[in-house]
């Protein structure tokens, strides 16, 4: 149900800006409070437009955010990133600590490279609470492979060491946000038997929402799945569909026309990007008149997919163990290692968080580099 909210966020989660600002320049920042199963819509005052060709660059981002927050570097964990539609400032959703008790904060990085804490309590805000969140005593588990959880433990699988955390499904109630054809989409897990869920929430919040349970064929696992959460999603095909990616790492297309809250909807698996891997972000960008997709993930360099290849790809439904299995659309590994979170600065530029082995940095990648 919608409400006017005044209390602070309890947890850090995905963030997203509405693409348009009001006549007086007010921008809306959606912030997911996973602990409350609630989406907050903060109204930010007008910001000055970004200069032409401006980019965002912050060297040693991890150390600087930790210093700003007064914590150790490993205790400032990024849980989401969004770009202001006018100023191109980057807003980072940060967990102060690891685990379910970590407190949330939003940090702004301007095109001048300066960092500041966003005082959310001072902003006008409305909220929408999901009505299908898993209960606190739901004993089902989700598996996180990003290594940023306090309970992550090394585990060797087929010769590959992964840092795996088993967390209550409640902590994956909201895994990503997307703005598609004028509607806020909220991905995550639910209290349903078929728990993987895509919700469509009207904004301004008026109490209306539609939730649809979704099913995919997981090539690496060799079966249809209804309990794997979407990790990242983006609008696709002019807003007529959604592309989503999952752990171990299928890419799936969903038609908006089928997401009506009626029964179980099966997506069309168009790519398998590799096992023992968890995606962080999925974005699209334009280069030389063509659209491309980027997938950042835990095990591989940045992966590039030509968007035009999706339409002609047959749905994948053969297990990876089968000699006749296909991995779907073509993809290219780019020479950008360590990329985790991504967001569009504009259609020809992508802001990324990149780890180089010593620290994380905020970088702007132009289409010519991609």
CSV table of C-alpha atoms in Angstrom, one decimal:
chain,number,residue,atom,x,y,z
A,1,UNK,CA,0.0,0.0,0.0
A,2,UNK,CA,1.2,3.6,-0.7
A,3,UNK,CA,2.1,5.9,2.2
A,4,UNK,CA,4.0,9.1,3.0
A,5,UNK,CA,7.1,8.0,4.8
A,6,UNK,CA,9.3,10.0,7.2
A,7,UNK,CA,11.5,7.3,8.7
A,8,UNK,CA,14.9,6.3,7.4
A,9,UNK,CA,15.7,3.3,5.3
A,10,UNK,CA,16.5,0.1,7.2
A,11,UNK,CA,18.6,-1.6,4.6
A,12,UNK,CA,20.5,-0.8,1.4
A,13,UNK,CA,19.2,-2.2,-1.9
A,14,UNK,CA,18.8,-1.4,-5.6
A,15,UNK,CA,18.3,2.3,-6.7
A,16,UNK,CA,16.9,3.8,-9.8
A,17,UNK,CA,16.0,7.3,-11.1
A,18,UNK,CA,12.8,7.9,-13.0
A,19,UNK,CA,14.0,9.1,-16.5
A,20,UNK,CA,12.2,12.4,-16.5
A,21,UNK,CA,12.2,15.4,-14.1
A,22,UNK,CA,9.3,17.7,-13.2
A,23,UNK,CA,8.9,21.2,-14.7
A,24,UNK,CA,10.8,22.6,-11.8
A,25,UNK,CA,13.7,20.1,-12.1
A,26,UNK,CA,12.7,17.7,-9.3
A,27,UNK,CA,14.0,14.2,-9.9
A,28,UNK,CA,12.7,11.0,-8.3
A,29,UNK,CA,15.1,8.5,-6.8
A,30,UNK,CA,13.6,5.1,-6.2
A,31,UNK,CA,15.4,3.2,-3.3
A,32,UNK,CA,14.5,-0.3,-2.3
A,33,UNK,CA,14.5,-1.1,1.4
A,34,UNK,CA,14.7,-4.9,1.2
A,35,UNK,CA,14.2,-5.3,5.0
A,36,UNK,CA,10.9,-3.6,4.8
A,37,UNK,CA,9.9,-4.9,1.3
A,38,UNK,CA,9.3,-1.3,0.4
A,39,UNK,CA,10.1,1.0,-2.4
A,40,UNK,CA,10.8,4.6,-1.4
A,41,UNK,CA,10.4,7.5,-3.9
A,42,UNK,CA,12.6,10.4,-2.8
A,43,UNK,CA,12.1,13.8,-4.5
A,44,UNK,CA,15.4,15.4,-5.1
A,45,UNK,CA,15.7,19.2,-5.7
A,46,UNK,CA,16.8,20.4,-9.1
A,47,UNK,CA,20.5,19.9,-10.0
A,48,UNK,CA,22.5,21.8,-12.6
A,49,UNK,CA,22.8,20.1,-16.0
A,50,UNK,CA,26.0,18.2,-16.7
A,51,UNK,CA,28.4,20.0,-19.0
A,52,UNK,CA,28.8,18.6,-22.5
A,53,UNK,CA,30.9,15.4,-22.6
A,54,UNK,CA,31.1,15.5,-18.8
A,55,UNK,CA,32.0,12.2,-17.1
A,56,UNK,CA,32.2,10.8,-13.6
A,57,UNK,CA,35.6,9.5,-12.3
A,58,UNK,CA,36.5,8.8,-8.8
A,59,UNK,CA,39.8,7.0,-8.2
A,60,UNK,CA,40.1,4.9,-5.0
A,61,UNK,CA,36.3,5.0,-4.6
A,62,UNK,CA,36.3,2.3,-1.9
A,63,UNK,CA,38.8,4.1,0.3
A,64,UNK,CA,37.1,7.4,-0.1
A,65,UNK,CA,33.6,6.1,0.6
A,66,UNK,CA,34.9,4.3,3.7
A,67,UNK,CA,36.5,7.5,4.9
A,68,UNK,CA,33.4,9.5,4.3
A,69,UNK,CA,31.3,7.0,6.3
A,70,UNK,CA,33.9,6.4,9.0
A,71,UNK,CA,34.1,2.6,8.4
A,72,UNK,CA,36.7,0.2,7.2
A,73,UNK,CA,36.9,-0.2,3.4
A,74,UNK,CA,35.6,-3.7,3.4
A,75,UNK,CA,32.6,-2.5,5.5
A,76,UNK,CA,31.3,-0.1,2.8
A,77,UNK,CA,29.5,-2.4,0.3
A,78,UNK,CA,27.8,-1.1,-2.8
A,79,UNK,CA,24.3,-2.6,-3.3
A,80,UNK,CA,23.1,-0.4,-6.2
A,81,UNK,CA,23.9,2.5,-8.5
A,82,UNK,CA,21.9,5.1,-10.5
A,83,UNK,CA,22.7,8.2,-12.5
A,84,UNK,CA,20.8,11.5,-12.1
A,85,UNK,CA,19.0,12.2,-15.4
A,86,UNK,CA,20.1,15.9,-15.6
A,87,UNK,CA,23.4,16.4,-13.6
A,88,UNK,CA,24.8,12.9,-14.4
A,89,UNK,CA,25.8,12.6,-10.8
A,90,UNK,CA,26.1,9.0,-9.6
A,91,UNK,CA,24.1,7.9,-6.6
A,92,UNK,CA,25.5,4.8,-4.8
A,93,UNK,CA,23.4,2.7,-2.4
A,94,UNK,CA,25.8,1.6,0.3
A,95,UNK,CA,25.5,-0.9,3.1
A,96,UNK,CA,27.6,0.2,6.2
A,97,UNK,CA,28.7,-3.3,7.1
A,98,UNK,CA,27.9,-6.8,6.0
A,99,UNK,CA,25.0,-8.9,6.8
A,100,UNK,CA,21.3,-8.2,7.6
A,101,UNK,CA,22.1,-5.6,10.2
A,102,UNK,CA,24.1,-3.4,7.9
A,103,UNK,CA,22.8,0.2,7.9
A,104,UNK,CA,22.0,2.0,4.6
A,105,UNK,CA,23.3,5.3,3.2
A,106,UNK,CA,23.2,6.9,-0.2
A,107,UNK,CA,26.4,8.6,-1.4
A,108,UNK,CA,26.5,11.1,-4.3
A,109,UNK,CA,29.5,11.3,-6.7
A,110,UNK,CA,29.4,14.4,-8.8
A,111,UNK,CA,31.0,15.0,-12.2
A,112,UNK,CA,33.6,17.0,-10.2
A,113,UNK,CA,34.6,13.7,-8.5
A,114,UNK,CA,33.4,14.9,-5.1
A,115,UNK,CA,31.6,12.6,-2.7
A,116,UNK,CA,28.8,13.6,-0.3
A,117,UNK,CA,26.2,11.9,1.8
A,118,UNK,CA,22.6,12.4,0.6
A,119,UNK,CA,20.4,13.4,3.5
A,120,UNK,CA,17.4,11.4,2.7
A,121,UNK,CA,15.4,12.3,5.8
A,122,UNK,CA,15.2,15.9,4.6
A,123,UNK,CA,13.5,15.0,1.3
A,124,UNK,CA,9.8,14.6,0.4
A,125,UNK,CA,9.1,10.9,0.0
A,126,UNK,CA,6.4,8.5,-0.7
A,127,UNK,CA,6.6,4.7,-0.4
A,128,UNK,CA,5.0,1.5,-1.6
A,129,UNK,CA,5.1,-1.7,0.4
A,130,UNK,CA,5.0,-5.0,-1.4
A,131,UNK,CA,2.3,-7.4,-0.3
A,132,UNK,CA,4.0,-10.6,-1.5
A,133,UNK,CA,7.3,-10.6,0.4
A,134,UNK,CA,8.6,-13.8,2.0
A,135,UNK,CA,8.0,-13.9,5.8
A,136,UNK,CA,10.9,-13.6,8.2
A,137,UNK,CA,10.4,-17.3,9.2
A,138,UNK,CA,10.4,-18.6,5.6
A,139,UNK,CA,13.1,-21.3,5.7
A,140,UNK,CA,13.9,-21.2,2.0
A,141,UNK,CA,17.4,-20.0,1.1
A,142,UNK,CA,19.0,-17.9,-1.7
A,143,UNK,CA,22.6,-18.2,-2.8
A,144,UNK,CA,24.8,-15.1,-3.2
A,145,UNK,CA,28.1,-15.4,-5.0
A,146,UNK,CA,29.4,-11.9,-4.8
A,147,UNK,CA,31.5,-12.5,-1.8
A,148,UNK,CA,30.3,-9.4,0.0
A,149,UNK,CA,28.2,-11.1,2.7
A,150,UNK,CA,29.5,-11.7,6.3
A,151,UNK,CA,28.5,-15.4,6.0
A,152,UNK,CA,30.3,-16.0,2.7
A,153,UNK,CA,32.4,-19.1,2.7
A,154,UNK,CA,34.8,-20.4,0.1
A,155,UNK,CA,33.6,-23.6,-1.7
A,156,UNK,CA,35.3,-25.4,-4.5
A,157,UNK,CA,33.1,-26.6,-7.3
A,158,UNK,CA,34.6,-28.3,-10.3
A,159,UNK,CA,37.9,-26.8,-9.5
A,160,UNK,CA,36.6,-23.3,-9.1
A,161,UNK,CA,36.6,-21.6,-5.7
A,162,UNK,CA,33.5,-19.5,-5.1
A,163,UNK,CA,32.6,-17.4,-2.1
A,164,UNK,CA,29.0,-18.5,-1.4
A,165,UNK,CA,26.6,-17.1,1.2
A,166,UNK,CA,23.3,-18.9,1.9
A,167,UNK,CA,20.8,-16.2,3.0
A,168,UNK,CA,17.1,-16.2,3.8
A,169,UNK,CA,14.9,-15.6,0.8
A,170,UNK,CA,13.5,-12.5,2.5
A,171,UNK,CA,16.8,-10.8,1.8
A,172,UNK,CA,16.2,-11.3,-1.9
A,173,UNK,CA,12.7,-9.8,-1.9
A,174,UNK,CA,14.0,-7.0,-4.1
A,175,UNK,CA,16.9,-7.8,-6.4
A,176,UNK,CA,16.6,-5.0,-9.1
A,177,UNK,CA,14.5,-2.2,-10.4
A,178,UNK,CA,13.8,-1.1,-13.9
A,179,UNK,CA,11.7,1.6,-15.5
A,180,UNK,CA,9.8,0.1,-18.5
A,181,UNK,CA,7.2,2.0,-20.6
A,182,UNK,CA,6.3,4.3,-17.8
A,183,UNK,CA,6.0,1.7,-15.1
A,184,UNK,CA,8.4,0.7,-12.2
A,185,UNK,CA,9.3,-3.0,-12.4
A,186,UNK,CA,10.5,-4.7,-9.2
A,187,UNK,CA,12.3,-8.1,-9.5
A,188,UNK,CA,12.9,-10.5,-6.6
A,189,UNK,CA,11.5,-13.4,-4.6
A,190,UNK,CA,8.0,-13.7,-3.1
A,191,UNK,CA,6.0,-15.8,-0.7
A,192,UNK,CA,4.5,-17.7,-3.5
A,193,UNK,CA,5.3,-21.4,-4.3
A,194,UNK,CA,6.7,-20.2,-7.6
A,195,UNK,CA,8.7,-17.5,-5.9
A,196,UNK,CA,10.5,-15.7,-8.7
A,197,UNK,CA,8.5,-12.6,-9.2
A,198,UNK,CA,8.2,-9.6,-11.4
A,199,UNK,CA,6.0,-6.8,-10.0
A,200,UNK,CA,4.7,-3.7,-11.9
A,201,UNK,CA,4.1,-0.8,-9.7
A,202,UNK,CA,2.4,2.4,-10.9
A,203,UNK,CA,4.0,5.7,-10.0
A,204,UNK,CA,3.0,8.1,-8.5
A,205,UNK,CA,2.1,5.4,-6.1
A,206,UNK,CA,-1.7,4.9,-6.0
A,207,UNK,CA,-1.9,1.5,-4.5
A,208,UNK,CA,-2.0,-0.4,-7.8
A,209,UNK,CA,0.5,-3.1,-8.6
A,210,UNK,CA,0.6,-6.3,-10.6
A,211,UNK,CA,2.8,-9.3,-9.7
A,212,UNK,CA,3.6,-12.2,-12.0
A,213,UNK,CA,5.4,-15.4,-11.1
A,214,UNK,CA,8.0,-16.2,-13.8
A,215,UNK,CA,9.7,-19.4,-15.0
A,216,UNK,CA,12.8,-19.9,-17.1
A,217,UNK,CA,14.7,-22.8,-18.6
A,218,UNK,CA,18.2,-22.8,-17.0
A,219,UNK,CA,20.6,-24.2,-19.5
A,220,UNK,CA,23.4,-25.0,-17.1
A,221,UNK,CA,21.1,-26.6,-14.5
A,222,UNK,CA,19.2,-28.4,-17.3
A,223,UNK,CA,15.7,-27.7,-16.0
A,224,UNK,CA,12.9,-25.2,-15.8
A,225,UNK,CA,13.1,-23.1,-12.6
A,226,UNK,CA,10.6,-20.9,-10.8
A,227,UNK,CA,12.5,-20.1,-7.6
A,228,UNK,CA,15.6,-18.5,-9.1
A,229,UNK,CA,15.5,-14.7,-8.6
A,230,UNK,CA,16.2,-12.3,-11.4
A,231,UNK,CA,19.6,-10.6,-10.5
A,232,UNK,CA,19.5,-7.8,-13.1
A,233,UNK,CA,17.0,-6.5,-15.7
A,234,UNK,CA,16.5,-3.8,-18.3
A,235,UNK,CA,13.9,-2.5,-20.7
A,236,UNK,CA,14.3,-3.9,-24.2
A,237,UNK,CA,12.8,-3.7,-27.7
A,238,UNK,CA,11.5,-0.2,-27.3
A,239,UNK,CA,9.8,-1.0,-23.9
A,240,UNK,CA,7.8,-3.9,-25.3
A,241,UNK,CA,9.8,-6.5,-23.3
A,242,UNK,CA,12.3,-7.0,-20.5
A,243,UNK,CA,15.7,-8.7,-20.6
A,244,UNK,CA,16.7,-10.3,-17.3
A,245,UNK,CA,19.7,-12.3,-16.2
A,246,UNK,CA,20.1,-14.9,-13.4
A,247,UNK,CA,22.8,-16.7,-11.5
A,248,UNK,CA,24.8,-19.2,-13.5
A,249,UNK,CA,24.0,-17.2,-16.0
A,250,UNK,CA,21.0,-17.4,-18.4
A,251,UNK,CA,19.7,-14.2,-20.2
A,252,UNK,CA,15.9,-14.3,-20.6
A,253,UNK,CA,13.4,-12.2,-22.5
A,254,UNK,CA,9.9,-11.5,-21.1
A,255,UNK,CA,7.1,-9.9,-23.2
A,256,UNK,CA,5.3,-7.1,-21.3
A,257,UNK,CA,2.0,-8.3,-22.9
A,258,UNK,CA,2.3,-11.6,-21.0
A,259,UNK,CA,3.1,-10.0,-17.6
A,260,UNK,CA,-0.5,-9.5,-16.5
A,261,UNK,CA,-0.5,-11.2,-13.1
A,262,UNK,CA,-2.3,-14.3,-14.5
A,263,UNK,CA,-0.7,-17.6,-13.7
A,264,UNK,CA,3.0,-18.6,-14.4
A,265,UNK,CA,4.7,-16.9,-17.3
A,266,UNK,CA,7.6,-18.6,-19.0
A,267,UNK,CA,10.4,-16.4,-20.4
A,268,UNK,CA,12.4,-17.1,-23.5
A,269,UNK,CA,16.0,-18.0,-22.7
A,270,UNK,CA,18.2,-16.5,-25.3
A,271,UNK,CA,21.7,-16.9,-23.9
A,272,UNK,CA,23.7,-18.9,-21.4
A,273,UNK,CA,26.8,-17.0,-20.2
A,274,UNK,CA,28.4,-19.6,-18.0
A,275,UNK,CA,28.1,-21.5,-14.7
A,276,UNK,CA,29.3,-20.6,-11.2
A,277,UNK,CA,28.7,-16.9,-11.9
A,278,UNK,CA,26.4,-14.2,-10.7
A,279,UNK,CA,25.6,-11.0,-12.6
A,280,UNK,CA,25.7,-7.6,-11.1
A,281,UNK,CA,24.2,-5.3,-13.8
A,282,UNK,CA,22.6,-5.5,-17.3
A,283,UNK,CA,22.5,-2.3,-19.4
A,284,UNK,CA,22.2,-1.4,-23.1
A,285,UNK,CA,24.0,1.3,-25.0
A,286,UNK,CA,24.4,2.6,-28.6
A,287,UNK,CA,27.5,2.5,-30.8
A,288,UNK,CA,27.7,3.5,-34.5
A,289,UNK,CA,23.9,3.3,-34.8
A,290,UNK,CA,23.6,-0.2,-33.2
A,291,UNK,CA,22.4,-1.3,-29.8
A,292,UNK,CA,24.4,-3.5,-27.6
A,293,UNK,CA,24.0,-5.1,-24.2
A,294,UNK,CA,26.6,-5.3,-21.4
A,295,UNK,CA,26.5,-7.9,-18.6
A,296,UNK,CA,28.8,-7.4,-15.6
A,297,UNK,CA,29.4,-10.5,-13.4
A,298,UNK,CA,31.5,-12.1,-10.7
A,299,UNK,CA,33.6,-14.5,-12.8
A,300,UNK,CA,34.1,-13.1,-16.3
A,301,UNK,CA,35.2,-9.8,-17.9
A,302,UNK,CA,32.5,-7.5,-19.1
A,303,UNK,CA,30.3,-9.3,-21.7
A,304,UNK,CA,29.0,-7.6,-24.8
A,305,UNK,CA,25.9,-8.9,-26.8
A,306,UNK,CA,24.5,-7.4,-30.0
A,307,UNK,CA,20.9,-6.5,-29.2
A,308,UNK,CA,19.8,-7.4,-32.8
A,309,UNK,CA,20.7,-11.0,-32.2
A,310,UNK,CA,18.1,-11.5,-29.6
A,311,UNK,CA,15.0,-11.4,-31.9
A,312,UNK,CA,16.2,-14.2,-34.1
A,313,UNK,CA,17.4,-16.5,-31.3
A,314,UNK,CA,15.4,-19.7,-30.8
A,315,UNK,CA,14.4,-20.3,-27.2
A,316,UNK,CA,17.1,-22.4,-25.4
A,317,UNK,CA,15.6,-25.6,-23.9
A,318,UNK,CA,18.5,-28.2,-24.1
A,319,UNK,CA,20.7,-28.8,-21.1
A,320,UNK,CA,24.3,-27.7,-21.2
A,321,UNK,CA,25.3,-31.4,-20.7
A,322,UNK,CA,23.8,-32.3,-24.0
A,323,UNK,CA,26.2,-32.4,-27.0
A,324,UNK,CA,23.7,-30.5,-29.0
A,325,UNK,CA,23.2,-27.7,-26.5
A,326,UNK,CA,23.5,-24.1,-27.7
A,327,UNK,CA,24.7,-21.1,-25.7
A,328,UNK,CA,22.5,-18.8,-27.6
A,329,UNK,CA,23.3,-15.3,-28.9
A,330,UNK,CA,26.9,-14.4,-29.7
A,331,UNK,CA,28.8,-12.6,-27.0
A,332,UNK,CA,32.2,-10.9,-26.7
A,333,UNK,CA,34.5,-10.7,-23.7
A,334,UNK,CA,35.8,-7.1,-23.4
A,335,UNK,CA,39.1,-6.0,-21.9
A,336,UNK,CA,37.4,-4.5,-18.9
A,337,UNK,CA,38.0,-6.8,-15.9
A,338,UNK,CA,36.6,-6.3,-12.4
A,339,UNK,CA,33.5,-4.4,-13.4
A,340,UNK,CA,30.6,-4.8,-11.0
A,341,UNK,CA,27.9,-2.2,-10.9
A,342,UNK,CA,26.9,-0.3,-14.1
A,343,UNK,CA,24.4,2.5,-15.1
A,344,UNK,CA,23.9,4.5,-18.2
A,345,UNK,CA,25.3,8.1,-18.2
A,346,UNK,CA,23.6,8.5,-21.5
A,347,UNK,CA,23.0,6.2,-24.5
A,348,UNK,CA,26.7,6.2,-25.5
A,349,UNK,CA,28.3,6.2,-22.1
A,350,UNK,CA,28.2,3.8,-19.2
A,351,UNK,CA,29.4,4.5,-15.6
A,352,UNK,CA,31.0,1.5,-13.9
A,353,UNK,CA,32.4,0.5,-10.6
A,354,UNK,CA,35.6,-1.4,-11.3
A,355,UNK,CA,37.9,-3.3,-9.1
A,356,UNK,CA,41.6,-3.5,-9.9
A,357,UNK,CA,42.9,-5.8,-7.1
A,358,UNK,CA,43.8,-2.9,-4.8
A,359,UNK,CA,40.6,-0.8,-4.6
A,360,UNK,CA,37.4,0.0,-6.5
A,361,UNK,CA,37.1,3.0,-8.8
A,362,UNK,CA,34.3,4.8,-10.6
A,363,UNK,CA,34.9,5.1,-14.3
A,364,UNK,CA,33.0,6.3,-17.4
A,365,UNK,CA,33.3,4.1,-20.4
A,366,UNK,CA,32.4,5.6,-23.8
A,367,UNK,CA,30.9,3.6,-26.5
A,368,UNK,CA,34.2,3.7,-28.5
A,369,UNK,CA,35.8,1.7,-25.6
A,370,UNK,CA,33.1,-0.8,-25.7
